[in-house]
PDB file of C-alpha atoms in Angstrom:
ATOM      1  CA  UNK C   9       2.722  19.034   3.136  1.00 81.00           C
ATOM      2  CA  UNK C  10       1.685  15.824   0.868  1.00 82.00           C
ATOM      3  CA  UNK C  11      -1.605  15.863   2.530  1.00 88.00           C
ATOM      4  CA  UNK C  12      -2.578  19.528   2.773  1.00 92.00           C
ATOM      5  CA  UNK C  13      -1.420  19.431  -1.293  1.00 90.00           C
ATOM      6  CA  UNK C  14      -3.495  16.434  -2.376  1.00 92.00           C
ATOM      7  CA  UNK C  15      -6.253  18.001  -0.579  1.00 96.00           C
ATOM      8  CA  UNK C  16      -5.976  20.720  -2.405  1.00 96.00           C
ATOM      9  CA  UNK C  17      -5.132  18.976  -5.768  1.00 97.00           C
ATOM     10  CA  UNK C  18      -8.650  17.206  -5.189  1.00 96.00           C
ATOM     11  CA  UNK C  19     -10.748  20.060  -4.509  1.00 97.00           C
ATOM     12  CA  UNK C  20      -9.336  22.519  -6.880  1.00 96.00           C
ATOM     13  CA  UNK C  21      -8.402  20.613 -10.262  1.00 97.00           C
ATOM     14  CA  UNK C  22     -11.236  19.193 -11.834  1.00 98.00           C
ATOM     15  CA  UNK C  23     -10.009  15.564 -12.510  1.00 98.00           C
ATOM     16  CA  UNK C  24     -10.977  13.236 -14.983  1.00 98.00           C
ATOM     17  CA  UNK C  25      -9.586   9.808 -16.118  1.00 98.00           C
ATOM     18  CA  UNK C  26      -8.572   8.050 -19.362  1.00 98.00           C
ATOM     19  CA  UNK C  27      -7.801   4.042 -19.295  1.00 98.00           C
ATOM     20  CA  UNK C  28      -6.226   1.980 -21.734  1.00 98.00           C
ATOM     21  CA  UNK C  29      -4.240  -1.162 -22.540  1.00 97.00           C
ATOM     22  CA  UNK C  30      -1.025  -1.530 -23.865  1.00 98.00           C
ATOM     23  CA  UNK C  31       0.758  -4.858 -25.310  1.00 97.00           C
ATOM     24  CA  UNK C  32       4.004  -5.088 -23.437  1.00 98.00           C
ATOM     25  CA  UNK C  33       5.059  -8.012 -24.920  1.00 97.00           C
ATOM     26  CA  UNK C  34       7.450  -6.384 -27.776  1.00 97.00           C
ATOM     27  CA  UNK C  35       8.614  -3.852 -24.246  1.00 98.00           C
ATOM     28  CA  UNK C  36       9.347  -6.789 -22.579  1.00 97.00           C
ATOM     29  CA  UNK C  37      11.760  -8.240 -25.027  1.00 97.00           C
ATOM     30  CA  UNK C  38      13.430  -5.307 -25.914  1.00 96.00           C
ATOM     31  CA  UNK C  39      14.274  -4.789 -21.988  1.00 96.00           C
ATOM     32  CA  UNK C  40      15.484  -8.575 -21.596  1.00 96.00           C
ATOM     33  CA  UNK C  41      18.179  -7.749 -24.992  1.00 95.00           C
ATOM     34  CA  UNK C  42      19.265  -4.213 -23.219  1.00 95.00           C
ATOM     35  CA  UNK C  43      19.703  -5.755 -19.923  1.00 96.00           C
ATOM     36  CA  UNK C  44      21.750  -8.681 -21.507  1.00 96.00           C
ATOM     37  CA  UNK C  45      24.121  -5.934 -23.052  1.00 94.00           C
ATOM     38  CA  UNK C  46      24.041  -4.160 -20.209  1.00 93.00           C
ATOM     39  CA  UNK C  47      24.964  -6.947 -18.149  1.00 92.00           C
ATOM     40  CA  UNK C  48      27.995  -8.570 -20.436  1.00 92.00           C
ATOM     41  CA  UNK C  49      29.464  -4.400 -20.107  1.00 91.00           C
ATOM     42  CA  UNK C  50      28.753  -4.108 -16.369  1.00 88.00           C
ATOM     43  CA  UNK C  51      25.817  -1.581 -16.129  1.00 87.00           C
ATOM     44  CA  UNK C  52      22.583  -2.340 -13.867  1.00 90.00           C
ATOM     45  CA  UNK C  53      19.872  -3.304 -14.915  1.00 95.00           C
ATOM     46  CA  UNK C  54      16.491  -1.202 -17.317  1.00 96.00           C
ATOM     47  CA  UNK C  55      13.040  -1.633 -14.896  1.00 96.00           C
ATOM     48  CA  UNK C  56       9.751  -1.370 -17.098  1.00 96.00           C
ATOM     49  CA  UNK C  57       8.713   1.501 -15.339  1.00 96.00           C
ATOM     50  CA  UNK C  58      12.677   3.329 -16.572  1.00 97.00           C
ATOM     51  CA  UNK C  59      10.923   2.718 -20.176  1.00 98.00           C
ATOM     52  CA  UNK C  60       7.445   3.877 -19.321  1.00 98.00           C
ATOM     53  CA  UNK C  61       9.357   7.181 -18.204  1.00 98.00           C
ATOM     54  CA  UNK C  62      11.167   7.659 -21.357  1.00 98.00           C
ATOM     55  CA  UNK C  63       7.555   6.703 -23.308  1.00 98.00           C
ATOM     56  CA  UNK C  64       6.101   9.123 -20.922  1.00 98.00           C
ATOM     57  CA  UNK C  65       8.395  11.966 -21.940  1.00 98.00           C
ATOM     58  CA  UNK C  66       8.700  11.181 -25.219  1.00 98.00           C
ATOM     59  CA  UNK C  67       4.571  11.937 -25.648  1.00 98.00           C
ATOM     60  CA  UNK C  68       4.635  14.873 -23.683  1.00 98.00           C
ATOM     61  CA  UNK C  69       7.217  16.162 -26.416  1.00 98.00           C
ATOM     62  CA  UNK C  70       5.134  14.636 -28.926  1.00 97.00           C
ATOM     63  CA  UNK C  71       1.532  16.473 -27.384  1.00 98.00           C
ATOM     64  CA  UNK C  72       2.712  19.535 -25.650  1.00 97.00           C
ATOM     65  CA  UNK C  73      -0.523  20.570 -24.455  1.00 97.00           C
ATOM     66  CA  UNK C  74      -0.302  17.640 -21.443  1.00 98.00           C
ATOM     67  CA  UNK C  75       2.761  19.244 -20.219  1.00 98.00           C
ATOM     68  CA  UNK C  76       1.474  22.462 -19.089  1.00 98.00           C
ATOM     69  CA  UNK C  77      -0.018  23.802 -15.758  1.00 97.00           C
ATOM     70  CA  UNK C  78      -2.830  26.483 -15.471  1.00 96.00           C
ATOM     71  CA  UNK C  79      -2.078  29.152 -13.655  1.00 93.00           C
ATOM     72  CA  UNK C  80      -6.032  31.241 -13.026  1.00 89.00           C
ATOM     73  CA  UNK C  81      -4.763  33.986 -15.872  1.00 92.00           C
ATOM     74  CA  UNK C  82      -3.194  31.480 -18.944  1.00 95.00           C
ATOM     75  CA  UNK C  83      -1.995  28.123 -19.694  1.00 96.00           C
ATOM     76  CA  UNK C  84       1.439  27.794 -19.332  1.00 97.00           C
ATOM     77  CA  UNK C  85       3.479  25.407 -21.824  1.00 97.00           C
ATOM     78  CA  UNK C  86       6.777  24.011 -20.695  1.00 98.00           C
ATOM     79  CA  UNK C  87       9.681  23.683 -23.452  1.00 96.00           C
ATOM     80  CA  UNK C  88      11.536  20.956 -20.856  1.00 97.00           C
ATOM     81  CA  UNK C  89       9.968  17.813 -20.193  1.00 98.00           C
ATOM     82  CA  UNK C  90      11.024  17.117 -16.517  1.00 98.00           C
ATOM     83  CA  UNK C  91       8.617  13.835 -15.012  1.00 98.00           C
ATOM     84  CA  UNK C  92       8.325  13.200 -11.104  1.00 98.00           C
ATOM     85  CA  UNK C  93       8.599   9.759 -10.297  1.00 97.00           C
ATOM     86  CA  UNK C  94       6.536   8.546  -7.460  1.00 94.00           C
ATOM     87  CA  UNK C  95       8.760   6.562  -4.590  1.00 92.00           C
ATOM     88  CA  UNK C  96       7.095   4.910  -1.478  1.00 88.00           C
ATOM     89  CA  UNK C  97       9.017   5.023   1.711  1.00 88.00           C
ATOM     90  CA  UNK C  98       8.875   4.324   5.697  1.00 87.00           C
ATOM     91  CA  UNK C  99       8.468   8.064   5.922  1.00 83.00           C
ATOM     92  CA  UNK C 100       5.880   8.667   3.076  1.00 85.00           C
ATOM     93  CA  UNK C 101       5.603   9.312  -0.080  1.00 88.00           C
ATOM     94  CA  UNK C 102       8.222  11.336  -2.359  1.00 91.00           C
ATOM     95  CA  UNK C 103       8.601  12.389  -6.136  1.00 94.00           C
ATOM     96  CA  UNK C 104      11.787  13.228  -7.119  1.00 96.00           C
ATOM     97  CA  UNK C 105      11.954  14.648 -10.746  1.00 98.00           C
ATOM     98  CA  UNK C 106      13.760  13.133 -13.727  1.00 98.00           C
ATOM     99  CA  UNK C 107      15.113  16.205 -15.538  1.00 98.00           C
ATOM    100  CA  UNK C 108      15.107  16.616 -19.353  1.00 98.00           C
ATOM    101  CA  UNK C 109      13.979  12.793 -19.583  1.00 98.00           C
ATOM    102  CA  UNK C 110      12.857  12.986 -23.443  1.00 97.00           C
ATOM    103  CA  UNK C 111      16.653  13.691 -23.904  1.00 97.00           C
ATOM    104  CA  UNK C 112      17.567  11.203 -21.975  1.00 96.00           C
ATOM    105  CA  UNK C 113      19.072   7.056 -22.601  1.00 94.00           C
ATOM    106  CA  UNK C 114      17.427   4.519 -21.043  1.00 95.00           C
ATOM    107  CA  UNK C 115      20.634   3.632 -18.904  1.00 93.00           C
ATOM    108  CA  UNK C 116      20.861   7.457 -17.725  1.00 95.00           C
ATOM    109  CA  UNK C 117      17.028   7.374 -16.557  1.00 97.00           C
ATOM    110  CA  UNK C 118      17.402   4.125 -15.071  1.00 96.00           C
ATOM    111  CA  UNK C 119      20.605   5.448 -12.768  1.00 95.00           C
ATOM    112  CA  UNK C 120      18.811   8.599 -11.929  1.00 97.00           C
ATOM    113  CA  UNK C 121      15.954   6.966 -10.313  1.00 96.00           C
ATOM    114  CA  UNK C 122      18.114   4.552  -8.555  1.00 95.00           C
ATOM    115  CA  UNK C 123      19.998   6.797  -6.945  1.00 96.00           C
ATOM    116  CA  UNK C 124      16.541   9.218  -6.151  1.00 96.00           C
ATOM    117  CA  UNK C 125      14.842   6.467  -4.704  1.00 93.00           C
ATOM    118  CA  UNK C 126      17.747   5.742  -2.368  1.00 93.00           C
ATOM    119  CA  UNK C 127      18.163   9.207  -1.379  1.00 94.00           C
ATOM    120  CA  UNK C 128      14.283   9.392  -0.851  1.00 92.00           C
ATOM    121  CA  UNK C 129      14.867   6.038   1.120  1.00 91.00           C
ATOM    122  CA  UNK C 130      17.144   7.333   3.737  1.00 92.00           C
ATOM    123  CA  UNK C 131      15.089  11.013   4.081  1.00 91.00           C
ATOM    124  CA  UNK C 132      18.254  12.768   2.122  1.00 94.00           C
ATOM    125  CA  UNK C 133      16.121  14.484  -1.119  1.00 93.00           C
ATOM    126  CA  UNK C 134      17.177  18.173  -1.486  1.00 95.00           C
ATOM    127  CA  UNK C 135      14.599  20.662  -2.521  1.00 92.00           C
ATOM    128  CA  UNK C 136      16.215  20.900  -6.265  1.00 94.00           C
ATOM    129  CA  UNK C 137      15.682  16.947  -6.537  1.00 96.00           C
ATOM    130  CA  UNK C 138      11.789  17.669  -6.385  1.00 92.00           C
ATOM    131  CA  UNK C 139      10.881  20.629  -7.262  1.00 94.00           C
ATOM    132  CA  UNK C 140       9.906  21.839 -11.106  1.00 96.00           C
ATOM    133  CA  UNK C 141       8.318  18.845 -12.395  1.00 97.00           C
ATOM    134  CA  UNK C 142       5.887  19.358 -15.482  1.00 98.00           C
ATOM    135  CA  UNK C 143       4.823  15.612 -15.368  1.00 98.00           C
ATOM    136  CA  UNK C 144       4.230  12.644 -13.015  1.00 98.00           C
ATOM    137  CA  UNK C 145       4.367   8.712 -13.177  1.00 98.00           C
ATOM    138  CA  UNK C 146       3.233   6.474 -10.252  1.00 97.00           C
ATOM    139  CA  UNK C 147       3.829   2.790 -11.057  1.00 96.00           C
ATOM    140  CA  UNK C 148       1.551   0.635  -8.214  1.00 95.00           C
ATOM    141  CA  UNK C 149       1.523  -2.301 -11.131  1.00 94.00           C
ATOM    142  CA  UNK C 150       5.261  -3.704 -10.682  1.00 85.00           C
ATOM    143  CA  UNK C 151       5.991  -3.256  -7.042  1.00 83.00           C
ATOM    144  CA  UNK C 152       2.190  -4.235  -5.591  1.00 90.00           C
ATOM    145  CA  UNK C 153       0.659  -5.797  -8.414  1.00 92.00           C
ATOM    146  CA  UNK C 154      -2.156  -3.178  -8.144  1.00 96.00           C
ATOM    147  CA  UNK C 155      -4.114  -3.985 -12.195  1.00 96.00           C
ATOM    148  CA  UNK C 156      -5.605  -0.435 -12.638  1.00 96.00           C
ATOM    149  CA  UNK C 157      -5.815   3.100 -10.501  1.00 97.00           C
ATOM    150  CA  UNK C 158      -6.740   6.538 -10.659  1.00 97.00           C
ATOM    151  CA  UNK C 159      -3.982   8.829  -9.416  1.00 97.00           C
ATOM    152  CA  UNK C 160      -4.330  12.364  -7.982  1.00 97.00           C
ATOM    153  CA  UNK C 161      -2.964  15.221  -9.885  1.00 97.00           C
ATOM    154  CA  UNK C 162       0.278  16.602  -8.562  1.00 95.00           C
ATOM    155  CA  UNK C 163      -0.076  20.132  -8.555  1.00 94.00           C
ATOM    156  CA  UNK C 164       0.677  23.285 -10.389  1.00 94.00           C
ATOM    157  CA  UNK C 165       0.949  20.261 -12.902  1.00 97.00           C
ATOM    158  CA  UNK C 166      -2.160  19.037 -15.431  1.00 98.00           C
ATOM    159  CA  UNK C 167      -1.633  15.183 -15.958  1.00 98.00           C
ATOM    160  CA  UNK C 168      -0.204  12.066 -13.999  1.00 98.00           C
ATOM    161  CA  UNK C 169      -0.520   8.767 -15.335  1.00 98.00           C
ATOM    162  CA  UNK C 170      -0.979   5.665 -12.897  1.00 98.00           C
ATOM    163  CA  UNK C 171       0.898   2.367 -14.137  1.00 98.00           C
ATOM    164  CA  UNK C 172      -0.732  -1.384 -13.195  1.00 97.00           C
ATOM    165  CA  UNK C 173       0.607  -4.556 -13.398  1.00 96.00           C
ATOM    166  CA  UNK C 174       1.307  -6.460 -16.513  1.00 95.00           C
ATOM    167  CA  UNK C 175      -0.748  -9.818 -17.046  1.00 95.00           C
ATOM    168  CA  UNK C 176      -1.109 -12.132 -19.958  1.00 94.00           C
ATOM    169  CA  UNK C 177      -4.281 -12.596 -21.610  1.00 94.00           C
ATOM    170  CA  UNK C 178      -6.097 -14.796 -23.993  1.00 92.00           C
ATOM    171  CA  UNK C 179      -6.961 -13.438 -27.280  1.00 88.00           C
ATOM    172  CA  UNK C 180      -8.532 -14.466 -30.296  1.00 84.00           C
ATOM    173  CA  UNK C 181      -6.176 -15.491 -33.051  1.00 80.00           C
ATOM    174  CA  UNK C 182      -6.917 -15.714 -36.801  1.00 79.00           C
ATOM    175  CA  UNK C 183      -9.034 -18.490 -37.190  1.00 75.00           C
ATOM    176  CA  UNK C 184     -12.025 -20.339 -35.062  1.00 77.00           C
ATOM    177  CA  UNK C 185     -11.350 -21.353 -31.834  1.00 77.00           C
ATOM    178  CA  UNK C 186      -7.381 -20.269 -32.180  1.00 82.00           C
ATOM    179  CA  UNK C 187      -6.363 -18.312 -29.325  1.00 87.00           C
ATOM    180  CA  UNK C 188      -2.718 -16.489 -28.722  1.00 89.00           C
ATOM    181  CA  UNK C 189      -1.060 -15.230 -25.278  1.00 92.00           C
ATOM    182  CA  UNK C 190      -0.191 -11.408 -24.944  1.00 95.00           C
ATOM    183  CA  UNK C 191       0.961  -9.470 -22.120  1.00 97.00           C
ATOM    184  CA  UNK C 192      -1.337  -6.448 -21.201  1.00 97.00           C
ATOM    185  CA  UNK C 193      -0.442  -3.146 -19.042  1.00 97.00           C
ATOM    186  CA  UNK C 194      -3.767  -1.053 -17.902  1.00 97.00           C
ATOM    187  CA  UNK C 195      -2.648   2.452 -17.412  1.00 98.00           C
ATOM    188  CA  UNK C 196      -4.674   5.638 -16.801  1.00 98.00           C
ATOM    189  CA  UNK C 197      -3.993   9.272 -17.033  1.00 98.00           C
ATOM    190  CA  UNK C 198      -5.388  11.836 -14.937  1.00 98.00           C
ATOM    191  CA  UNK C 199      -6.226  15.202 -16.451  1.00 98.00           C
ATOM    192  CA  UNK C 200      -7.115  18.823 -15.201  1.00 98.00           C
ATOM    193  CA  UNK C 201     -10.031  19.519 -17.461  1.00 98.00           C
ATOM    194  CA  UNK C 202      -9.018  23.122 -17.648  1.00 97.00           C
ATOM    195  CA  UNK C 203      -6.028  22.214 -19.576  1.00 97.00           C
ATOM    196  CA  UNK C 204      -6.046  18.840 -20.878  1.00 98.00           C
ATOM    197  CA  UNK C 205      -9.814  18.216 -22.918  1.00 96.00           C
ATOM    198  CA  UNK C 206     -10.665  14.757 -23.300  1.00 97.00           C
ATOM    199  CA  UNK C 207      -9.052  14.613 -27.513  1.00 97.00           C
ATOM    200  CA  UNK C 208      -5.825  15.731 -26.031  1.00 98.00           C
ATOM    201  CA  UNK C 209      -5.519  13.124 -23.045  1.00 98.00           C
ATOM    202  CA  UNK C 210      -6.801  10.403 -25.905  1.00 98.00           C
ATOM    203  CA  UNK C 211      -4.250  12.233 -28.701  1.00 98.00           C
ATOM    204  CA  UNK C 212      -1.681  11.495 -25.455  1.00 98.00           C
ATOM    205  CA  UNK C 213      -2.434   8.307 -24.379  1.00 98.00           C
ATOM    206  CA  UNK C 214      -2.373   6.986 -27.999  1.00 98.00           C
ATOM    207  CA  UNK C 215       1.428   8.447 -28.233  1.00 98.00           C
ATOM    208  CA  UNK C 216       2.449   6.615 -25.187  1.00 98.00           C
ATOM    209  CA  UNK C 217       0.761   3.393 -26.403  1.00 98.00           C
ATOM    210  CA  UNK C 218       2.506   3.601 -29.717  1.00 98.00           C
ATOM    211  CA  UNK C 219       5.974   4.071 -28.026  1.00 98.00           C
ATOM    212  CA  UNK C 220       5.303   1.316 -25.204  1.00 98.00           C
ATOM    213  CA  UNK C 221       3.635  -1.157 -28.081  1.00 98.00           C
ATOM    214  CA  UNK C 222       6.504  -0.089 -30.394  1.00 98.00           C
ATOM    215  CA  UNK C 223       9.394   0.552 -28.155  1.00 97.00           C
ATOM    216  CA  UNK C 224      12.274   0.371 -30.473  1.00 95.00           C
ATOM    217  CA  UNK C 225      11.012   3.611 -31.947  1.00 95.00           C
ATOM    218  CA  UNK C 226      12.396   5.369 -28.139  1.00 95.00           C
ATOM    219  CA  UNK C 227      15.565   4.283 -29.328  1.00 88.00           C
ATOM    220  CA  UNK C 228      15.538   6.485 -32.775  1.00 81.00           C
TER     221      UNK C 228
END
């Protein structure tokens, strides 16, 4: 079924791809004070990639036009943001869907996916804990260390973003030959073409950047 569908996906939805950087570094701190609360009360632990979900979703609510499918007669626009999360396992890839994720805390994300991943683990995902998706995320960056990708669209949907690995970088600081350390994540979106034009996956991209550079403002 994956195969037959990405073949499809490939040959059917014209892709294109959109790349850019985003400064982790403010992400990164605001995880390691959420995981200290959330450690002192009990709870498990917030991954990056439970905040690049929420970021995700948040700019899908923020540029509606990315979360829509085409459907050969009209564009279809989805009022729920639901985002597929991509899971390796021993018997293949899966994607089980976090619904309603724009509406959702960062502890409530970070559970669902969790517990998805261990049901797609041991073979146990039902068809409702796939199925109706509007959005996908594969994150090859934290688990692999893979730096940058192009993912393949998961169809009836129009975008999927691909997530690399965060590294630090030198960059020029205020004055000659100062220099500053900064923690960089590549990311790139995939878009069908018949939905998504190039100013919309920019217009989208920029949104996630400004909630992944700025990640405090998920929390409003």
């Amino acid at each position: 079924v994956t195969a037959s569908r990405l073949l499809i996906s490939k040959q059917t939805i014209p892709h294109y791809y959109l790349t850019v950087d985003t400064c982790v570094d403010k992400l990164l701190d605001l995880r390691s004070q959420l995981n200290s609360l959330l450690e002192a009360s009990g709870g498990k632990r917030i991954s990056v990639n439970d905040l690049v979900i929420k970021a995700a979703a948040l700019a899908l609510r923020k540029v509606p036009q990315c979360n829509s499918s085409w459907t050969d007669d009209y564009i279809r626009q989805y009022n729920n943001v639901n985002i597929n999360v991509a899971v390796q396992t021993e018997n293949g890839l899966y994607v089980p869907v976090i619904r309603n994720a724009d509406k959702k805390g960062l502890s409530s994300i970070s559970s669902e996916v969790k517990q998805l991943a261990q049901k797609a683990k041991e073979n146990s995902l039902k068809p409702e804990d796939y199925e109706g998706g509007t959005f996908t995320v594969s994150n090859l960056g934290g688990p692999f260390g893979i730096k940058q990708f192009c993912a393949i669209i998961n169809p009836p949907q129009s975008g999927i973003l691909a997530v690399g690995s965060a590294e630090k970088r030198v960059i020029p600081s205020s004055g000659p030959e100062q220099f500053q350390f900064a923690s960089f994540m590549s990311v790139t979106l995939s878009c069908d073409h018949r939905v998504i034009d190039g100013a919309i996956g920019a217009e989208w991209l920029k949104a996630f950047k400004g909630y992944i550079e700025n990640p405090e403002s998920m929390l409003l």
